[in-house]
PDB file of C-alpha atoms in Angstrom:
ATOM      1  CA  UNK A1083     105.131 120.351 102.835  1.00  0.00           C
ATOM      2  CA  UNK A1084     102.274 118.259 103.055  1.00  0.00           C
ATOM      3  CA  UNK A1085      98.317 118.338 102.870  1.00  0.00           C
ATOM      4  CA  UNK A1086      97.110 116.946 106.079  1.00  0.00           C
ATOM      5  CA  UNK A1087      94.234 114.914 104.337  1.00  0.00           C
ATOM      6  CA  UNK A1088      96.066 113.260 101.515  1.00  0.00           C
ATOM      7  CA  UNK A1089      97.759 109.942 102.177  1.00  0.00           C
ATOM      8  CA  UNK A1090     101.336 110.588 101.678  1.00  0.00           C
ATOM      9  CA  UNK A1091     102.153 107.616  99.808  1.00  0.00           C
ATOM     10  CA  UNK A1092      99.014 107.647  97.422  1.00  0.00           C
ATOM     11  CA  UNK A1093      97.963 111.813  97.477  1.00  0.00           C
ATOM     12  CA  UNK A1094      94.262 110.228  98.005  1.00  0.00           C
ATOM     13  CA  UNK A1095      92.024 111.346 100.384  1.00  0.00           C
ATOM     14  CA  UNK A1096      93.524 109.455 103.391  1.00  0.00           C
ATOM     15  CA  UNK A1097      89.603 109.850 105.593  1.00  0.00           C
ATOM     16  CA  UNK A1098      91.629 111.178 108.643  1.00  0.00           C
ATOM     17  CA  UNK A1099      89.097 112.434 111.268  1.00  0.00           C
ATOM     18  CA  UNK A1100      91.392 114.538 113.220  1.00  0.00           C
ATOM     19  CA  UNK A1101      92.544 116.495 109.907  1.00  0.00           C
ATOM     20  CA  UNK A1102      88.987 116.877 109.136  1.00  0.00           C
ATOM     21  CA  UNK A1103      88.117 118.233 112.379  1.00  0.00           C
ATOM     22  CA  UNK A1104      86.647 115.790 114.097  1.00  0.00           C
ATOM     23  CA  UNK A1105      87.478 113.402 117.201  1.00  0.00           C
ATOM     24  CA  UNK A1106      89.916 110.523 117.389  1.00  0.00           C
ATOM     25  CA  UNK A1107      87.380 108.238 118.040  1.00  0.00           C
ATOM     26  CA  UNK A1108      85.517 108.893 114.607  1.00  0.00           C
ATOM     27  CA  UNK A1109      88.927 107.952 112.945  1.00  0.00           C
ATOM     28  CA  UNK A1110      89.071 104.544 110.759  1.00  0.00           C
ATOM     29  CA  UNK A1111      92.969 104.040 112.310  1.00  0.00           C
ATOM     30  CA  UNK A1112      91.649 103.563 115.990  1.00  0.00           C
ATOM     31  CA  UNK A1113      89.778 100.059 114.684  1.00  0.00           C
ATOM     32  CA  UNK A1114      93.306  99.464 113.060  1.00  0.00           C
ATOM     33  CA  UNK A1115      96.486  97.643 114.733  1.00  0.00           C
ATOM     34  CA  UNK A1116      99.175 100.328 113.940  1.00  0.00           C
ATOM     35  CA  UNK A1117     102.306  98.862 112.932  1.00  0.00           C
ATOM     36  CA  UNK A1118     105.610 100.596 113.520  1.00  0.00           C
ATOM     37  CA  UNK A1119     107.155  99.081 110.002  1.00  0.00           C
ATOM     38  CA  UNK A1120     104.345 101.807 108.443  1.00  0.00           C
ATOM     39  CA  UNK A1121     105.734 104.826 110.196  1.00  0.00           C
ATOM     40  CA  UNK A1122     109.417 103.762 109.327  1.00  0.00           C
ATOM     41  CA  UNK A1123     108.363 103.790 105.554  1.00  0.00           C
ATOM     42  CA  UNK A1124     107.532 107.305 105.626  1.00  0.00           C
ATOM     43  CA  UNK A1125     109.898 110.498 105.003  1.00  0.00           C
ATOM     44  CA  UNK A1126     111.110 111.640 108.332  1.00  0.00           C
ATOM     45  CA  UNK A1127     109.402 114.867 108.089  1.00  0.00           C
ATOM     46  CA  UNK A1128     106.076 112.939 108.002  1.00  0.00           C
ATOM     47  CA  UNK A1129     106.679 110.861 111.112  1.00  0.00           C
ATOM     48  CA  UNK A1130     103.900 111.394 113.528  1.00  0.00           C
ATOM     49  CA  UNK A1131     102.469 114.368 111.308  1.00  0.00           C
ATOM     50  CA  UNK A1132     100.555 112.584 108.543  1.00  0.00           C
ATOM     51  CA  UNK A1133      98.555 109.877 108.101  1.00  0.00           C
ATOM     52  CA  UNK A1134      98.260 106.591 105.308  1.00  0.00           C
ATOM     53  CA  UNK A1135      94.789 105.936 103.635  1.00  0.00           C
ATOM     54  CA  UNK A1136      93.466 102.494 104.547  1.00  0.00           C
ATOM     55  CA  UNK A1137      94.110 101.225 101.459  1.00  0.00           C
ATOM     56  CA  UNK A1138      97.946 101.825 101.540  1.00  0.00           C
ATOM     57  CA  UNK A1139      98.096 100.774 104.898  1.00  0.00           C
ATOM     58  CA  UNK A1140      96.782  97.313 104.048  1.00  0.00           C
ATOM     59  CA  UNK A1141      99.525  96.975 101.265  1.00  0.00           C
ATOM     60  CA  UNK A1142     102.058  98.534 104.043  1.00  0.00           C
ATOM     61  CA  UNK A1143     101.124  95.978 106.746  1.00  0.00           C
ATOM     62  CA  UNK A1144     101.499  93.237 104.748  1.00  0.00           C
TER      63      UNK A1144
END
């Protein structure tokens, strides 16, 4: 199980705007280049269902 606004790899608040309720466009990931090599780092059952904080996904994308 996870909580749809924690970062899965930190449990911080990970500032998604579609968890929170709002549009995609008010999300900090659309100014972001999403890299692949971040989604293979999560636990399949997260794929595509939860989302990094930006801090983490600096240190992932590095």
């Amino acid at each position: 199980m996870f909580e749809p606004l924690a970062c899965p790899v930190c449990q911080q608040v990970n500032q998604c705007a579609v968890s929170a309720g709002k549009p995609i466009e008010d999300c900090w990931c659309l100014s972001a280049s999403v890299k692949a090599v971040i989604s293979d780092k999560l636990r399949t059952e997260l794929k595509g269902k939860a989302c990094v904080c930006q801090s983490c996904y600096q240190k992932l994308s590095q």
